[in-house]
């Protein structure tokens, strides 16, 4: 009998949707719709979890434990994968104040429905998440578990992301992806051809990602673009929302406001500025993240910013 995760894997094997946007006569821009893999375990989160889940199962673990913030795509994905694959899930969540606000948080509500157990911790405790003493206390509380780091990046995650690019993608000159921890970009770098250029669009302010990516990346054919974070992680303004909505209307592809939206905004801007040579073939990896829009829209509503349209 095939296990549930095998069924999930089949989905991705049969999925290789790229869409040509036709934005310019001088170059081609195609989107690889990894967001279509699954509504919650979408895009890179599926890739990053695949070998971790297999290794948890092989190791005889019945529980996954991981870490994340209030709107984390990673938390959402781990909860859904656990539900599909019959593994218990524990989410260590940054922010004690969220404990009695689950109902108003679509990401946490969804994770709870998927059976995730939460442990809400203060920001200072959250910073200790890699310390042995902290993990020991978690084991005392929850029993043995398979630990997946915050953001899900480890060797097995990079291995999963090496499967994003396929044989058909070898003719592209540029491959673009958003960057959080850099695990996804590292996988893309490792499976790219040396003559391809891999561009990572940082969703965070600060250049510290170079080191993280260098740890996993086996080639030098990459560059980080740091100009399109819109002020920092999860920062968003009317200009970005307007762009996301216009893009969705014109191309029929929803983008998330934290990662893919900022990347595509950046790519369009770089095209305008002549960054890409004529006749370049550019592949954009849509890494998913659409589950976070509902929660973001609640914040936009409070701020009086137009909402993101996505369905
Ligand atoms: C988590 C996430 C990323 C960042 O991936 P890293 O491997 O941490 O760099 C990019 N895009 C989306 C949609 C994500 O959810």
CSV table of N, CA and C in Angstrom, one decimal, residues 94-153:
chain,number,residue,atom,x,y,z
A,94,UNK,N,6.6,31.7,18.3
A,94,UNK,CA,7.2,32.9,18.9
A,94,UNK,C,6.0,33.9,19.3
A,95,UNK,N,6.0,34.2,20.6
A,95,UNK,CA,5.0,35.2,21.0
A,95,UNK,C,3.9,34.6,22.0
A,96,UNK,N,4.1,34.8,23.3
A,96,UNK,CA,3.2,34.2,24.3
A,96,UNK,C,1.8,34.8,24.1
A,97,UNK,N,1.7,36.1,23.6
A,97,UNK,CA,0.4,36.7,23.5
A,97,UNK,C,-0.5,36.1,22.5
A,98,UNK,N,0.1,35.2,21.7
A,98,UNK,CA,-0.8,34.6,20.6
A,98,UNK,C,-1.6,33.5,21.2
A,99,UNK,N,-1.3,33.0,22.4
A,99,UNK,CA,-2.0,31.8,22.9
A,99,UNK,C,-3.5,32.0,22.9
A,100,UNK,N,-4.0,33.1,23.3
A,100,UNK,CA,-5.5,33.3,23.3
A,100,UNK,C,-6.0,34.1,22.1
A,101,UNK,N,-5.2,34.1,21.0
A,101,UNK,CA,-5.6,34.8,19.8
A,101,UNK,C,-5.6,33.8,18.6
A,102,UNK,N,-5.6,32.5,18.8
A,102,UNK,CA,-5.6,31.6,17.7
A,102,UNK,C,-6.7,31.8,16.8
A,103,UNK,N,-7.9,32.0,17.3
A,103,UNK,CA,-9.1,32.1,16.5
A,103,UNK,C,-9.0,33.2,15.5
A,104,UNK,N,-8.2,34.3,15.8
A,104,UNK,CA,-8.1,35.4,14.9
A,104,UNK,C,-6.9,35.3,13.9
A,105,UNK,N,-6.3,34.2,14.0
A,105,UNK,CA,-5.1,34.0,13.1
A,105,UNK,C,-5.3,32.8,12.2
A,106,UNK,N,-5.6,33.0,10.9
A,106,UNK,CA,-5.9,32.0,10.0
A,106,UNK,C,-4.8,30.9,9.9
A,107,UNK,N,-3.5,31.3,10.0
A,107,UNK,CA,-2.5,30.3,9.9
A,107,UNK,C,-2.5,29.3,11.1
A,108,UNK,N,-2.6,29.9,12.3
A,108,UNK,CA,-2.6,29.0,13.5
A,108,UNK,C,-3.9,28.2,13.6
A,109,UNK,N,-5.0,28.8,13.1
A,109,UNK,CA,-6.3,28.1,13.2
A,109,UNK,C,-6.2,26.9,12.3
A,110,UNK,N,-5.7,27.1,11.1
A,110,UNK,CA,-5.5,26.0,10.1
A,110,UNK,C,-4.6,24.9,10.7
A,111,UNK,N,-3.5,25.3,11.3
A,111,UNK,CA,-2.6,24.4,11.9
A,111,UNK,C,-3.2,23.6,13.0
A,112,UNK,N,-4.0,24.3,13.8
A,112,UNK,CA,-4.7,23.6,14.9
A,112,UNK,C,-5.7,22.6,14.3
A,113,UNK,N,-6.4,23.0,13.3
A,113,UNK,CA,-7.4,22.0,12.6
A,113,UNK,C,-6.6,20.8,12.1
A,114,UNK,N,-5.4,21.0,11.7
A,114,UNK,CA,-4.5,19.9,11.2
A,114,UNK,C,-4.0,19.1,12.4
A,115,UNK,N,-4.3,19.4,13.6
A,115,UNK,CA,-3.9,18.6,14.7
A,115,UNK,C,-2.6,19.1,15.4
A,116,UNK,N,-2.1,20.2,15.0
A,116,UNK,CA,-0.9,20.7,15.6
A,116,UNK,C,-1.1,21.1,17.1
A,117,UNK,N,-0.1,20.7,17.9
A,117,UNK,CA,-0.1,21.1,19.3
A,117,UNK,C,0.8,22.3,19.4
A,118,UNK,N,0.4,23.4,20.0
A,118,UNK,CA,1.2,24.6,20.1
A,118,UNK,C,1.9,24.7,21.5
A,119,UNK,N,3.1,25.3,21.4
A,119,UNK,CA,3.8,25.8,22.6
A,119,UNK,C,4.2,27.2,22.3
A,120,UNK,N,3.5,28.1,23.0
A,120,UNK,CA,3.8,29.5,22.8
A,120,UNK,C,4.9,30.0,23.7
A,121,UNK,N,5.9,30.6,23.2
A,121,UNK,CA,7.0,31.0,24.1
A,121,UNK,C,7.3,32.5,23.9
A,122,UNK,N,7.9,33.1,24.9
A,122,UNK,CA,8.3,34.5,24.8
A,122,UNK,C,9.4,34.7,23.7
A,123,UNK,N,9.6,35.9,23.3
A,123,UNK,CA,10.6,36.1,22.3
A,123,UNK,C,12.0,35.8,22.8
A,124,UNK,N,12.3,36.0,24.0
A,124,UNK,CA,13.6,35.6,24.6
A,124,UNK,C,13.8,34.1,24.6
A,125,UNK,N,12.8,33.4,25.0
A,125,UNK,CA,12.9,31.9,25.0
A,125,UNK,C,13.0,31.4,23.6
A,126,UNK,N,12.3,32.0,22.7
A,126,UNK,CA,12.3,31.6,21.3
A,126,UNK,C,13.8,31.7,20.8
A,127,UNK,N,14.5,32.7,21.2
A,127,UNK,CA,15.9,32.8,20.7
A,127,UNK,C,16.8,31.7,21.2
A,128,UNK,N,16.3,30.9,22.2
A,128,UNK,CA,17.1,29.8,22.7
A,128,UNK,C,16.8,28.5,22.0
A,129,UNK,N,16.1,28.6,20.9
A,129,UNK,CA,15.5,27.4,20.3
A,129,UNK,C,16.6,26.3,19.8
A,130,UNK,N,17.8,26.8,19.6
A,130,UNK,CA,18.8,25.8,19.2
A,130,UNK,C,19.6,25.3,20.4
A,131,UNK,N,19.4,25.8,21.6
A,131,UNK,CA,20.2,25.4,22.7
A,131,UNK,C,19.7,24.0,23.2
A,132,UNK,N,20.7,23.2,23.7
A,132,UNK,CA,20.5,21.9,24.2
A,132,UNK,C,19.5,21.9,25.4
A,133,UNK,N,19.7,22.9,26.3
A,133,UNK,CA,18.8,22.9,27.5
A,133,UNK,C,17.4,23.1,27.1
A,134,UNK,N,17.2,24.0,26.1
A,134,UNK,CA,15.8,24.3,25.7
A,134,UNK,C,15.2,23.0,25.0
A,135,UNK,N,15.9,22.3,24.2
A,135,UNK,CA,15.4,21.1,23.5
A,135,UNK,C,15.2,20.0,24.5
A,136,UNK,N,16.0,20.0,25.5
A,136,UNK,CA,15.9,18.9,26.5
A,136,UNK,C,14.5,19.1,27.3
A,137,UNK,N,14.2,20.4,27.6
A,137,UNK,CA,13.0,20.7,28.3
A,137,UNK,C,11.8,20.3,27.4
A,138,UNK,N,11.9,20.6,26.1
A,138,UNK,CA,10.8,20.2,25.2
A,138,UNK,C,10.6,18.7,25.2
A,139,UNK,N,11.7,18.0,25.2
A,139,UNK,CA,11.6,16.5,25.2
A,139,UNK,C,11.0,16.0,26.5
A,140,UNK,N,11.3,16.6,27.6
A,140,UNK,CA,10.6,16.3,28.9
A,140,UNK,C,9.1,16.5,28.8
A,141,UNK,N,8.8,17.6,28.1
A,141,UNK,CA,7.4,18.0,28.0
A,141,UNK,C,6.6,17.1,27.0
A,142,UNK,N,7.2,16.9,25.8
A,142,UNK,CA,6.5,16.3,24.7
A,142,UNK,C,6.9,14.8,24.4
A,143,UNK,N,8.0,14.3,25.0
A,143,UNK,CA,8.5,13.0,24.6
A,143,UNK,C,9.4,13.2,23.4
A,144,UNK,N,9.8,12.1,22.8
A,144,UNK,CA,10.8,12.2,21.7
A,144,UNK,C,10.2,12.7,20.4
A,145,UNK,N,11.0,13.5,19.7
A,145,UNK,CA,10.4,14.0,18.4
A,145,UNK,C,11.5,14.2,17.4
A,146,UNK,N,11.1,14.3,16.2
A,146,UNK,CA,12.1,14.6,15.1
A,146,UNK,C,12.0,16.2,14.9
A,147,UNK,N,13.2,16.8,15.1
A,147,UNK,CA,13.2,18.3,15.1
A,147,UNK,C,13.5,18.8,13.7
A,148,UNK,N,12.7,19.7,13.3
A,148,UNK,CA,12.9,20.4,12.0
A,148,UNK,C,13.2,21.9,12.4
A,149,UNK,N,14.3,22.4,11.9
A,149,UNK,CA,14.7,23.8,12.4
A,149,UNK,C,13.7,24.9,11.9
A,150,UNK,N,13.8,26.1,12.4
A,150,UNK,CA,12.9,27.2,12.0
A,150,UNK,C,13.2,27.4,10.5
A,151,UNK,N,12.1,27.5,9.8
A,151,UNK,CA,12.2,27.8,8.3
A,151,UNK,C,12.5,26.5,7.6
A,152,UNK,N,12.8,25.4,8.3
A,152,UNK,CA,12.9,24.1,7.7
A,152,UNK,C,14.2,23.8,7.0
A,153,UNK,N,15.2,24.7,7.1
A,153,UNK,CA,16.4,24.4,6.3
A,153,UNK,C,17.5,23.5,7.0
